[in-house]
Coordinates of C-alpha atoms in Angstrom, one line a residue:
M633 CA 0.0 0.0 0.0
Q634 CA 1.4 3.4 -1.0
H635 CA 1.1 6.4 1.3
A636 CA 1.5 10.1 0.6
P637 CA 5.1 11.2 0.7
V638 CA 5.9 14.1 3.0
L639 CA 6.7 17.2 1.0
E640 CA 8.3 20.3 2.7
T641 CA 8.5 23.9 1.6
D642 CA 9.8 27.0 3.3
R643 CA 6.5 27.5 5.2
L644 CA 4.7 24.2 4.8
I645 CA 4.6 20.5 5.5
L646 CA 2.4 18.5 3.2
Q647 CA 1.5 15.1 4.4
G648 CA -1.2 12.5 3.9
H649 CA -4.5 12.8 5.7
Q650 CA -5.1 11.2 9.1
L651 CA -8.3 10.3 10.9
S652 CA -7.5 13.2 13.2
D653 CA -7.9 15.7 10.3
L654 CA -11.7 15.1 10.1
D655 CA -12.7 18.1 12.3
A656 CA -10.4 20.5 10.4
M657 CA -11.7 19.2 7.1
V658 CA -15.3 19.6 8.2
A659 CA -14.6 23.2 9.2
L660 CA -13.0 23.7 5.7
W661 CA -15.7 22.1 3.7
T662 CA -18.7 23.7 5.6
D663 CA -17.3 27.2 5.1
P664 CA -19.5 29.0 2.5
N665 CA -16.5 31.2 1.5
V666 CA -14.4 28.1 0.8
V667 CA -17.0 26.2 -1.3
R668 CA -18.3 29.2 -3.1
F669 CA -16.4 28.1 -6.3
I670 CA -16.1 24.4 -5.4
G671 CA -19.6 23.0 -5.9
G672 CA -21.3 26.0 -4.3
R673 CA -22.7 24.3 -1.3
P674 CA -21.2 23.2 2.1
S675 CA -20.5 19.5 2.6
S676 CA -22.0 17.6 5.5
R677 CA -19.8 15.8 8.0
E678 CA -20.8 12.6 6.2
E679 CA -19.7 13.9 2.8
T680 CA -16.5 15.1 4.3
W681 CA -15.9 11.7 5.9
A682 CA -16.3 10.1 2.5
R683 CA -13.8 12.7 1.1
L684 CA -11.3 11.7 3.7
L685 CA -11.7 8.0 2.9
R686 CA -11.4 8.8 -0.9
Y687 CA -8.1 10.7 -0.2
A688 CA -6.6 7.7 1.6
G689 CA -7.9 5.2 -1.0
S690 CA -6.5 7.2 -3.9
W691 CA -3.0 6.8 -2.7
S692 CA -3.5 3.0 -2.2
L693 CA -5.2 2.4 -5.6
L694 CA -3.7 5.1 -7.9
G695 CA -0.3 6.0 -6.4
F696 CA -1.3 9.6 -6.1
G697 CA -3.7 11.7 -4.1
F698 CA -4.2 14.7 -1.8
W699 CA -2.1 16.1 1.0
T700 CA -2.9 18.3 4.0
F701 CA -1.2 21.7 4.0
R702 CA 0.2 22.4 7.5
D703 CA 2.0 25.5 8.8
R704 CA 5.6 24.4 9.3
A705 CA 6.1 26.4 12.5
T706 CA 2.8 25.6 14.2
G707 CA 1.4 22.5 12.6
A708 CA -1.9 24.3 12.0
Y709 CA -4.1 22.8 9.2
L710 CA -4.2 25.4 6.3
G711 CA -6.0 23.3 3.7
E712 CA -5.5 20.5 1.3
G713 CA -4.7 19.7 -2.3
G714 CA -3.2 17.3 -4.7
L715 CA -4.0 15.0 -7.5
L716 CA -7.2 13.0 -8.1
Q717 CA -9.0 11.0 -10.6
G718 CA -12.6 12.1 -10.1
Q719 CA -14.3 10.1 -12.9
R720 CA -16.2 13.3 -13.6
A721 CA -19.1 13.4 -16.1
L722 CA -17.5 16.2 -18.2
D723 CA -17.5 17.0 -21.9
P724 CA -14.7 16.9 -22.8
D725 CA -13.7 14.4 -20.0
F726 CA -10.4 14.2 -18.2
G727 CA -10.0 10.4 -18.8
A728 CA -7.2 9.0 -16.7
T729 CA -5.3 12.3 -16.6
P730 CA -4.7 13.3 -13.0
E731 CA -6.7 16.4 -11.9
V732 CA -5.1 19.0 -9.6
G733 CA -7.3 20.4 -6.9
W734 CA -6.9 22.6 -3.8
A735 CA -8.8 24.3 -1.0
L736 CA -7.5 26.6 1.7
T737 CA -9.0 27.8 5.0
P738 CA -10.1 31.4 4.8
G739 CA -7.2 32.5 7.0
A740 CA -4.6 31.0 4.7
Q741 CA -6.1 32.5 1.5
G742 CA -4.2 35.3 -0.3
K743 CA -0.9 34.6 1.3
G744 CA 0.8 32.5 -1.4
I745 CA 0.1 29.2 0.5
A746 CA -1.7 27.5 -2.4
G747 CA 1.1 28.5 -4.9
E748 CA 3.8 27.2 -2.5
A749 CA 2.0 23.9 -1.9
L750 CA 1.0 23.3 -5.5
G751 CA 4.5 24.1 -6.6
A752 CA 5.8 21.2 -4.4
I753 CA 3.0 18.9 -5.6
L754 CA 3.6 19.6 -9.2
G755 CA 7.3 19.1 -8.7
W756 CA 6.5 15.7 -7.2
A757 CA 4.1 14.9 -10.1
D758 CA 6.7 15.9 -12.7
A759 CA 9.0 13.3 -11.2
Q760 CA 6.3 10.6 -11.7
P761 CA 5.1 9.1 -15.0
M762 CA 2.6 11.9 -15.5
A763 CA 3.0 13.7 -18.7
K764 CA 0.1 16.0 -18.1
T765 CA -2.2 17.3 -15.4
V766 CA -5.5 19.1 -15.7
C767 CA -7.8 21.2 -13.5
M768 CA -11.3 22.6 -13.5
I769 CA -12.0 26.2 -12.3
E770 CA -15.2 28.2 -12.2
P771 CA -14.7 31.2 -14.5
D772 CA -15.5 33.7 -11.7
N773 CA -12.7 32.3 -9.5
A774 CA -10.1 34.8 -10.6
P775 CA -7.5 34.0 -7.9
S776 CA -7.5 30.3 -8.8
I777 CA -7.3 31.1 -12.5
R778 CA -4.3 33.4 -11.9
L779 CA -2.6 30.7 -9.8
A780 CA -3.3 28.0 -12.4
N781 CA -1.8 30.2 -15.1
R782 CA 1.3 30.9 -13.0
L783 CA 1.8 27.2 -12.5
G784 CA 1.7 26.6 -16.3
F785 CA -1.9 25.6 -16.8
E786 CA -3.6 26.8 -20.0
E787 CA -7.3 26.9 -20.7
Y788 CA -8.4 24.5 -23.4
A789 CA -12.2 24.2 -23.0
Q790 CA -15.3 25.7 -21.4
T791 CA -18.1 23.4 -20.1
T792 CA -20.6 22.9 -17.4
Y793 CA -20.3 20.6 -14.4
H794 CA -23.3 19.9 -12.2
G795 CA -25.1 22.9 -13.7
A796 CA -22.2 25.4 -13.1
R797 CA -19.9 26.9 -15.7
A798 CA -16.3 25.5 -15.6
N799 CA -13.2 26.2 -17.5
L800 CA -10.8 23.3 -18.1
Y801 CA -7.0 23.7 -18.0
A802 CA -4.1 21.5 -18.8
R803 CA -0.4 21.5 -18.0
S804 CA 2.3 19.4 -19.6
R805 CA 5.3 18.2 -17.6
P806 CA 8.2 20.5 -18.4
A807 CA 10.7 19.1 -20.9

């Protein structure tokens, strides 16, 4: 069984999810400001529990998944992100291409945390046999679009997902 490797940056420690992360995850996924552009509605504790199990199972079954983002100095939970295979009903679909996703607590937003964490995650992904990654962002989520562009993602399609507009982005592993 494969587990998430620990990744470190100047300010962060990225590690696999633990059962003890559930309460922090519930706080994240029930915050209307966090989910505004990620599905648009808060998740229940039950849905968040299923998300936690999906994160753990992804590593075991696919060899990639999500990490928690923790403050290196305090250990505080700041959010999560990583790679997933959501089997989303999209047109065009992502197929088996790993999708990058992220979500930050309100207190961690706007401080470069997502860029720092995703830089480490994409560095890890680039060392794996992943030639390409994709992401999906609602068109009104300007901060995430700017971040995706900085990370090398380019828009290639516009679609809808669960009734909401979504832009699809792709990034090829650097040569």
